[in-house]
Tab-separated table of C-alpha atoms in Angstrom:
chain	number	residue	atom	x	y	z
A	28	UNK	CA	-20.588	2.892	7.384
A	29	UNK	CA	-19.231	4.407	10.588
A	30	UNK	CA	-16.153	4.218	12.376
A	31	UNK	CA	-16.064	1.691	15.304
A	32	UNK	CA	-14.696	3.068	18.748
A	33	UNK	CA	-15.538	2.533	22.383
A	34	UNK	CA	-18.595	4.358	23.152
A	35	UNK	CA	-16.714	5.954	26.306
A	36	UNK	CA	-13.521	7.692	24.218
A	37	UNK	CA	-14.516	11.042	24.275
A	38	UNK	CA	-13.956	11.431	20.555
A	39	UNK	CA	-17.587	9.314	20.476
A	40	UNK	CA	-19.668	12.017	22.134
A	41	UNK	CA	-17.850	14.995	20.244
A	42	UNK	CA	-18.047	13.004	16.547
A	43	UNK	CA	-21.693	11.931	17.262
A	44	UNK	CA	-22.945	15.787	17.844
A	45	UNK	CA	-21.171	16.620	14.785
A	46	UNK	CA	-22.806	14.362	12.539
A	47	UNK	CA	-20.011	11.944	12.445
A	48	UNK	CA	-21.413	8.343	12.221
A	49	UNK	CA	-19.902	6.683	15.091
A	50	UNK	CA	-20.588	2.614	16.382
A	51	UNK	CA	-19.818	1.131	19.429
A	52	UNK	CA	-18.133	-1.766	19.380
A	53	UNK	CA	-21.012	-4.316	20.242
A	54	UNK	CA	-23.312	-2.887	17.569
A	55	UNK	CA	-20.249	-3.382	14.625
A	56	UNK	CA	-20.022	-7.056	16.435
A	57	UNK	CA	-22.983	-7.813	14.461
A	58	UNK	CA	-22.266	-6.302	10.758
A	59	UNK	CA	-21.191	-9.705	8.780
A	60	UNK	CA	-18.375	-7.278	6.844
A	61	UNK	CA	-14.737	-7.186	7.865
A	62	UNK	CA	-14.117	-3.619	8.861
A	63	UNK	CA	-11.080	-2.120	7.958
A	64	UNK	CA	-8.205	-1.757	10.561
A	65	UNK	CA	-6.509	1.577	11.386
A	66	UNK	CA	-4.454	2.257	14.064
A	67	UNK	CA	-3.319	5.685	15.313
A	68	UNK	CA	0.311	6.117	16.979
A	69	UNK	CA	-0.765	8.519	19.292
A	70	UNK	CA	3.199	10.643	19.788
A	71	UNK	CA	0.766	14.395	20.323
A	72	UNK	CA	0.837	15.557	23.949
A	73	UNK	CA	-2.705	16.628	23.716
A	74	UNK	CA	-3.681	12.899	23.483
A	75	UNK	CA	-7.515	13.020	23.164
A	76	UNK	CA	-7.529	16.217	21.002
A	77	UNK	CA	-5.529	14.581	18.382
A	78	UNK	CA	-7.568	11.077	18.631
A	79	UNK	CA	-10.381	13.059	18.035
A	80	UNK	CA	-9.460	15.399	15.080
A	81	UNK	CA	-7.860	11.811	13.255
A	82	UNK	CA	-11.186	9.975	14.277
A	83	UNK	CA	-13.150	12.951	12.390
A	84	UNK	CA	-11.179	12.462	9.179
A	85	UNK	CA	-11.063	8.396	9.223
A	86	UNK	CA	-14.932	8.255	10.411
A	87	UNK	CA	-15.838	10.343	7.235
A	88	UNK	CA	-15.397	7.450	5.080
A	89	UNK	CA	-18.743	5.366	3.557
A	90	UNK	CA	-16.621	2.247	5.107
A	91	UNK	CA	-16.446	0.273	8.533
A	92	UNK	CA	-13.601	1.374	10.494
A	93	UNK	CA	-12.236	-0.295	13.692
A	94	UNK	CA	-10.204	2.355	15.237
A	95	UNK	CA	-7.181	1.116	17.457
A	96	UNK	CA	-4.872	3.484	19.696
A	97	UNK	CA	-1.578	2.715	20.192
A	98	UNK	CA	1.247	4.321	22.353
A	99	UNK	CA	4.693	3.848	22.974
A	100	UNK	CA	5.849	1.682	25.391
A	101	UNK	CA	7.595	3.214	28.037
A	102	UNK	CA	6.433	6.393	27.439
A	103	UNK	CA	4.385	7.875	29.829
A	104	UNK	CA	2.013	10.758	28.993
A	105	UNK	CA	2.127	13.806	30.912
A	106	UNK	CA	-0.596	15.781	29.409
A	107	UNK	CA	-3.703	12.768	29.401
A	108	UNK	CA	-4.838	10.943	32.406
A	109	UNK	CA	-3.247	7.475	33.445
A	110	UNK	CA	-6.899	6.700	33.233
A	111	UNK	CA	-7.670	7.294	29.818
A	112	UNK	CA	-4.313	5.989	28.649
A	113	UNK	CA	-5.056	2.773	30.562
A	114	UNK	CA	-8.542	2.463	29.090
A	115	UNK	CA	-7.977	3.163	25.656
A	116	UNK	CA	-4.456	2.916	24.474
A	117	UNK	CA	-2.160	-0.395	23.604
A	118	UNK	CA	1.478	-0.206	24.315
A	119	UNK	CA	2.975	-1.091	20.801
A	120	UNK	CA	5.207	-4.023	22.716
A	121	UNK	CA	1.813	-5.933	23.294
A	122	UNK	CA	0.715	-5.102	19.907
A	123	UNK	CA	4.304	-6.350	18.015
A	124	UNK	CA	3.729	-9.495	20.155
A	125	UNK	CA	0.153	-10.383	19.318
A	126	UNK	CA	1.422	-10.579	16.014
A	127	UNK	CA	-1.562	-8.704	14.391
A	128	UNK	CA	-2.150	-7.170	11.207
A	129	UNK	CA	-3.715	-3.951	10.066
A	130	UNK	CA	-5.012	-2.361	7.006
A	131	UNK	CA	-3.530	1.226	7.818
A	132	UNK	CA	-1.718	2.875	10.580
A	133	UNK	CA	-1.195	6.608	11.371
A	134	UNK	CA	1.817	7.910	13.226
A	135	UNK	CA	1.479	11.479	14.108
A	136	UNK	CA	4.000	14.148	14.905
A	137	UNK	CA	5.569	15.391	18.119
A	138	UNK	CA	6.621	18.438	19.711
A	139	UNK	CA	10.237	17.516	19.769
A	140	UNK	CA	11.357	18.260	16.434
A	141	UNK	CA	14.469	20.669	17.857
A	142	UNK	CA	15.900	17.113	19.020
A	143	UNK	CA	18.153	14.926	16.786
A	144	UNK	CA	16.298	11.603	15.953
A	145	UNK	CA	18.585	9.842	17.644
A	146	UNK	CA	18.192	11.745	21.075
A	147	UNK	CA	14.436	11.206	20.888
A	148	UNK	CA	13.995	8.902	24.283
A	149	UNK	CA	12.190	6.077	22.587
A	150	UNK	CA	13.619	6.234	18.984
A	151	UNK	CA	14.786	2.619	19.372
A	152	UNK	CA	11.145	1.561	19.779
A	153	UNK	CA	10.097	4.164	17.261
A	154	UNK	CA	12.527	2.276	14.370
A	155	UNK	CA	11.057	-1.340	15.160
A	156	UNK	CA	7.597	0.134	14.707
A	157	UNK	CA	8.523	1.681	11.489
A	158	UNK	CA	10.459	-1.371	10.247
A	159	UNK	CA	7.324	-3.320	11.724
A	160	UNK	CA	4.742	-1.808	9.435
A	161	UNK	CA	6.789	-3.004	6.741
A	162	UNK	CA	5.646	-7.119	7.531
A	163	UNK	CA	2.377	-5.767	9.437
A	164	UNK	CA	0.893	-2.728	7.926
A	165	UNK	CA	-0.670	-2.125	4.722
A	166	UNK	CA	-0.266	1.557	4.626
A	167	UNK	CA	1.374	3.631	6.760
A	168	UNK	CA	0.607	7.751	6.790
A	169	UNK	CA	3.605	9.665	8.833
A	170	UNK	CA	2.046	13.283	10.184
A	171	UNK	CA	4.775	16.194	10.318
A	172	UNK	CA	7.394	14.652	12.510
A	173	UNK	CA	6.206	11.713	12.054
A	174	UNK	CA	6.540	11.570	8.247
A	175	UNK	CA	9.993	13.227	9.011
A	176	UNK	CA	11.291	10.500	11.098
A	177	UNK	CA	10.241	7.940	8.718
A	178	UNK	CA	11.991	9.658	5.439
A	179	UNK	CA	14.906	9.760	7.869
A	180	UNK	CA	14.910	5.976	9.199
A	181	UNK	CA	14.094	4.683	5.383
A	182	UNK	CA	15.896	7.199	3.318
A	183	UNK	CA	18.300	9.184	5.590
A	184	UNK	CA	16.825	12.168	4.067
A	185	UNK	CA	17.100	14.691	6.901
A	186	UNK	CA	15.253	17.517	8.608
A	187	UNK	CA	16.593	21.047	8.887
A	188	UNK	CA	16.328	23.425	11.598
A	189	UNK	CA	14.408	26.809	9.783
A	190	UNK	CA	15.614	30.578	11.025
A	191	UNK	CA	12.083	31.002	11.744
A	192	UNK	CA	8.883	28.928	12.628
A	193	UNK	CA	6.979	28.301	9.741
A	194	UNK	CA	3.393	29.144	11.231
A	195	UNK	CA	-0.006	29.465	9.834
A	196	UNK	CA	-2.185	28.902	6.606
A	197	UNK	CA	0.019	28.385	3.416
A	198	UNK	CA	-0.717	28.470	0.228
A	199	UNK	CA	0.264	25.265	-1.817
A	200	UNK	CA	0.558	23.738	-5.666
A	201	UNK	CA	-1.085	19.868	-6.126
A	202	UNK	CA	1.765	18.534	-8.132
A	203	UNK	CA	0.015	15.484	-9.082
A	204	UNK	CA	-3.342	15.999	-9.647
A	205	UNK	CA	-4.046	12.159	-11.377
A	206	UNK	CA	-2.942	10.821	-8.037
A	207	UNK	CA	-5.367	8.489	-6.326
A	208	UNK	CA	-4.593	10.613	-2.952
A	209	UNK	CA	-5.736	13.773	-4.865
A	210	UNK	CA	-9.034	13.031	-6.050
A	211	UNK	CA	-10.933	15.824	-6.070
A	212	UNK	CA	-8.167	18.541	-4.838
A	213	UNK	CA	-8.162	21.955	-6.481
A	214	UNK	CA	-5.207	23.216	-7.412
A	215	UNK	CA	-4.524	25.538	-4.890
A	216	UNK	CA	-4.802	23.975	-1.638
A	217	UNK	CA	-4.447	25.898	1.637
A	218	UNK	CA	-2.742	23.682	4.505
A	219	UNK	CA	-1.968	25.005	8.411
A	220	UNK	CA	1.862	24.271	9.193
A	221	UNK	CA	3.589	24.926	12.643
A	222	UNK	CA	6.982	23.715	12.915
A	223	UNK	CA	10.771	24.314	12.885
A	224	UNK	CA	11.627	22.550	10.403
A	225	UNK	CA	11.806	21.332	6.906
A	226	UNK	CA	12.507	18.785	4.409
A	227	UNK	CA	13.820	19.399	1.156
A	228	UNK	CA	12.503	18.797	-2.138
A	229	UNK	CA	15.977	17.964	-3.608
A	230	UNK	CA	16.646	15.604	-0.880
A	231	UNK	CA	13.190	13.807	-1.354
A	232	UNK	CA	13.651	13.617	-5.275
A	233	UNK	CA	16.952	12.391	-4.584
A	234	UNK	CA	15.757	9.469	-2.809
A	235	UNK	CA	13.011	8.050	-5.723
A	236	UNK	CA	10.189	10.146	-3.477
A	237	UNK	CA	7.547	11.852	-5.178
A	238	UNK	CA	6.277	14.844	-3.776
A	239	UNK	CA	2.425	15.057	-4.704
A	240	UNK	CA	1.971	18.674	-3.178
A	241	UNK	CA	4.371	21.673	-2.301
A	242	UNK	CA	4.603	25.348	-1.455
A	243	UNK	CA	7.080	28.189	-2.606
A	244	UNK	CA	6.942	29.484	1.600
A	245	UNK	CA	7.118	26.635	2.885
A	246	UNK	CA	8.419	23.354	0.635
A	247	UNK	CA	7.134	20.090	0.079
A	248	UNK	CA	4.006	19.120	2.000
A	249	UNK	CA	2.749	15.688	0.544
A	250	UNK	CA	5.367	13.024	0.190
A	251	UNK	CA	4.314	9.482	-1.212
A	252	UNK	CA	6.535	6.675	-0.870
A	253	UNK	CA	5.118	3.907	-2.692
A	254	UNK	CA	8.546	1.306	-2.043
A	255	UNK	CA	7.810	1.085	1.798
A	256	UNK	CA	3.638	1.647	1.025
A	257	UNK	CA	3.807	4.954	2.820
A	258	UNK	CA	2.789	8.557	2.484
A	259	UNK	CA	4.448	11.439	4.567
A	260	UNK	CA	2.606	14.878	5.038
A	261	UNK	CA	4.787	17.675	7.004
A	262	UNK	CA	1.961	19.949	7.439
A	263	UNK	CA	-1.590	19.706	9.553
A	264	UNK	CA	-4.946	19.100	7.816
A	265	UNK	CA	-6.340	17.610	10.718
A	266	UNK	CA	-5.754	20.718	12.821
A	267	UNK	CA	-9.015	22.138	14.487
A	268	UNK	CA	-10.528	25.562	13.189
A	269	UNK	CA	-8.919	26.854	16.727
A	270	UNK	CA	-5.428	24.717	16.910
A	271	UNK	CA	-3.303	27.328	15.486
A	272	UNK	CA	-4.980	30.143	18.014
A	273	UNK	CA	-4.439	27.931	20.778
A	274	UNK	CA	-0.780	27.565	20.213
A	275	UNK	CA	-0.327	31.283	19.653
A	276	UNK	CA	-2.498	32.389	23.005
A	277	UNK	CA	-0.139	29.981	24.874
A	278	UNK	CA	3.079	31.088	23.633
A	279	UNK	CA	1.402	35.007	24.118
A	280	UNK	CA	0.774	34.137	27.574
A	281	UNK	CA	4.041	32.378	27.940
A	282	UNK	CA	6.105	35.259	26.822
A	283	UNK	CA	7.317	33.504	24.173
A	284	UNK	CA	8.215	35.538	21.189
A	285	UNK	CA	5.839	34.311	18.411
A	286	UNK	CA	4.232	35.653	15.150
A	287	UNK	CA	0.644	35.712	14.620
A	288	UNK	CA	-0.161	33.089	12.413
A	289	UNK	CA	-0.269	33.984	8.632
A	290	UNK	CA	-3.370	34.161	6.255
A	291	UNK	CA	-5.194	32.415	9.535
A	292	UNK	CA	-7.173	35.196	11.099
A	293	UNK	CA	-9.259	37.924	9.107
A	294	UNK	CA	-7.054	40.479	8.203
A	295	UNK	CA	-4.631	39.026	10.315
A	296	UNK	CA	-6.731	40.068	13.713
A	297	UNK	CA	-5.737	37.834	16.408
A	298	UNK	CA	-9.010	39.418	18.049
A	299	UNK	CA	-11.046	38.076	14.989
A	300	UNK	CA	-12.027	34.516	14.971
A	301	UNK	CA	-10.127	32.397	12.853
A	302	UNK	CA	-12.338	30.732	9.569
A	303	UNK	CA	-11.016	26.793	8.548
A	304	UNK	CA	-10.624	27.158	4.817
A	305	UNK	CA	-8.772	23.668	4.924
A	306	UNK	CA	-11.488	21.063	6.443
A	307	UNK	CA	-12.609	19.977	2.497
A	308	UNK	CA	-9.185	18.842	1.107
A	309	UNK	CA	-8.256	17.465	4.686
A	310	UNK	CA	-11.523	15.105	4.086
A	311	UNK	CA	-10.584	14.597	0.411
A	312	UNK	CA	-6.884	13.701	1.603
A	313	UNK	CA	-7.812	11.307	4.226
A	314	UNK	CA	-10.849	9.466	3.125
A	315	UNK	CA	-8.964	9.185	-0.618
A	316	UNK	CA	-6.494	7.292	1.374
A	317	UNK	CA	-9.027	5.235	2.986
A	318	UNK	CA	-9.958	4.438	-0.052
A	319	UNK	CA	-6.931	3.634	-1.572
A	320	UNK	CA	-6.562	0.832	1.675
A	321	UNK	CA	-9.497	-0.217	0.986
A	322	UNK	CA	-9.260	-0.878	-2.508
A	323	UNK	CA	-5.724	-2.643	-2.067
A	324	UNK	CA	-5.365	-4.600	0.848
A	325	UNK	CA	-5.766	-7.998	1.243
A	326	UNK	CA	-9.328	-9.518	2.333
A	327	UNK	CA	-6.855	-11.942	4.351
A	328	UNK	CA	-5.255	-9.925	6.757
A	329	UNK	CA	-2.302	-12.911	7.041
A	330	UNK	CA	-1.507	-11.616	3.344
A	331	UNK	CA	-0.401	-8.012	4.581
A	332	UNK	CA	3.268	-7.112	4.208
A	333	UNK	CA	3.381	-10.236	2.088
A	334	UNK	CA	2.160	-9.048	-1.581
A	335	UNK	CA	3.671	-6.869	-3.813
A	336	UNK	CA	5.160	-3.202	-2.013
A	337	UNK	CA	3.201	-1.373	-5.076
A	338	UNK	CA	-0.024	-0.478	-3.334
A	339	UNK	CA	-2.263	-0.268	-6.922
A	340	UNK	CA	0.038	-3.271	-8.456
């Protein structure tokens, strides 16, 4: 089955000449199956780019998908088009006060991990969505900052500034390989990171987490929190085969002091092009969690956030 979006998103063109099985929404109208619900809290600057690399991964799965877009508020973007924002994108206010439901919801990361949660201009609206997906969402999957800030908000466990940026293609251990969210993963999985940060895998034992994959270089990666229905990942599997380069060229043209990007290019030849070693697990991870919604959630969406906060109990 493919994943329902508006057949103007520009994700629809670019997943269609890739293969991706895409619907519009007056075709899936007409399926008599209730697709699954996933919404994507959209925090990236680069707003289509990132709807379109999550859109790849949830549009992989063999199920229906009806793919919402959410933003924040009061938030205004200043990298994507009032246009597009207008068009596609729900503030969450108007979704909290429709009162709906959804199977899963993805809330990505940020470039502002240098600020303190707390000076993070809409962190107050950023707490009442996590706390929200607590009576509303199935599943919830925090990306990089996003996974940060909710560890933080539901554990206090906090993020630490790193000496350097942690940047490129990492090597890293699967820690749990009879997890449902690992089917299939080898056990050596290369992941793309870029941040300035980390969490701690002392931190996240000490708070009942379970950390399903890690690296020596760079720590934990895959976080599951099975109280609040959650799984955290601090690195980027939905990163392009180009994402790293283009954050490199624009900190080279910048003038911003930056290290090419380990283990990414051949031989470490920013003149080379860069090969994605990651795109299989980053379809394992993501459609394994599909799955996992899939096979858990209620058929009545009234019962979500109401049954039991162990997602296989």
């Amino acid at each position: 089955m493919p994943i329902k979006i508006p057949q103007s998103l520009p994700a629809y063109n670019v997943l269609s000449r890739e293969g991706v099985m895409v619907m519009p929404e007056e075709t899936a109208a007409k399926q008599d199956i209730r697709p699954l619900r996933i919404g994507l809290l959209n925090l990236m600057p680069k707003k289509i780019q990132t709807e379109t690399q999550f859109a790849r991964l949830i549009g992989a799965s063999p199920l229906q998908i009806e793919f919402s877009l959410i933003r924040m508020s009061d938030h205004e973007s200043r990298n994507t088009s009032t246009e597009h924002m207008e068009a596609f994108y729900r503030p969450f206010a108007e979704v909290q006060a429709s009162g709906e439901k959804f199977d899963g919801l993805l809330i990505t990361g940020a470039p502002i991990e240098h600020l303190p949660f707390e000076d993070v201009t809409y962190w107050d609206e950023l707490k009442s969505v996590m706390d929200w997906t607590q009576t509303h969402v199935h599943s919830t999957f925090g990306i990089c900052w996003g996974g940060m800030a909710m560890a933080y908000h539901f554990h206090g466990i906090k993020k630490h500034m790193l000496d350097a940026k942690s940047f490129g293609c990492f090597r890293h251990r699967n820690l749990a390989p009879a997890s449902p969210y690992l089917r299939g993963f080898s056990d050596d999985v290369l992941m793309p990171v870029s941040r300035w940060t980390e969490i701690r895998a002392d931190e996240i034992a000490e708070a009942g987490l379970t950390t399903l994959i890690a690296s020596d270089e760079v720590g934990p990666a895959l976080v599951e929190d099975r109280a609040h229905r959650a799984l955290y990942v601090f690195n980027h599997f939905e990163y392009d085969s180009d994402t790293l380069k283009q954050e490199y060229d624009r900190d080279v043209d910048a003038g911003t002091p930056i290290n090419v990007p380990v283990n990414y290019y051949p031989a470490d030849d920013p003149t080379r092009d860069p090969m994605n070693r990651w795109r299989s697990h980053a379809h394992l991870l993501y459609g394994n969690w599909v799955s996992e919604v899939y096979l858990t959630t209620p058929f009545d969406m009234e019962q979500i956030g109401l049954a039991s906060t162990d997602l296989r109990a």
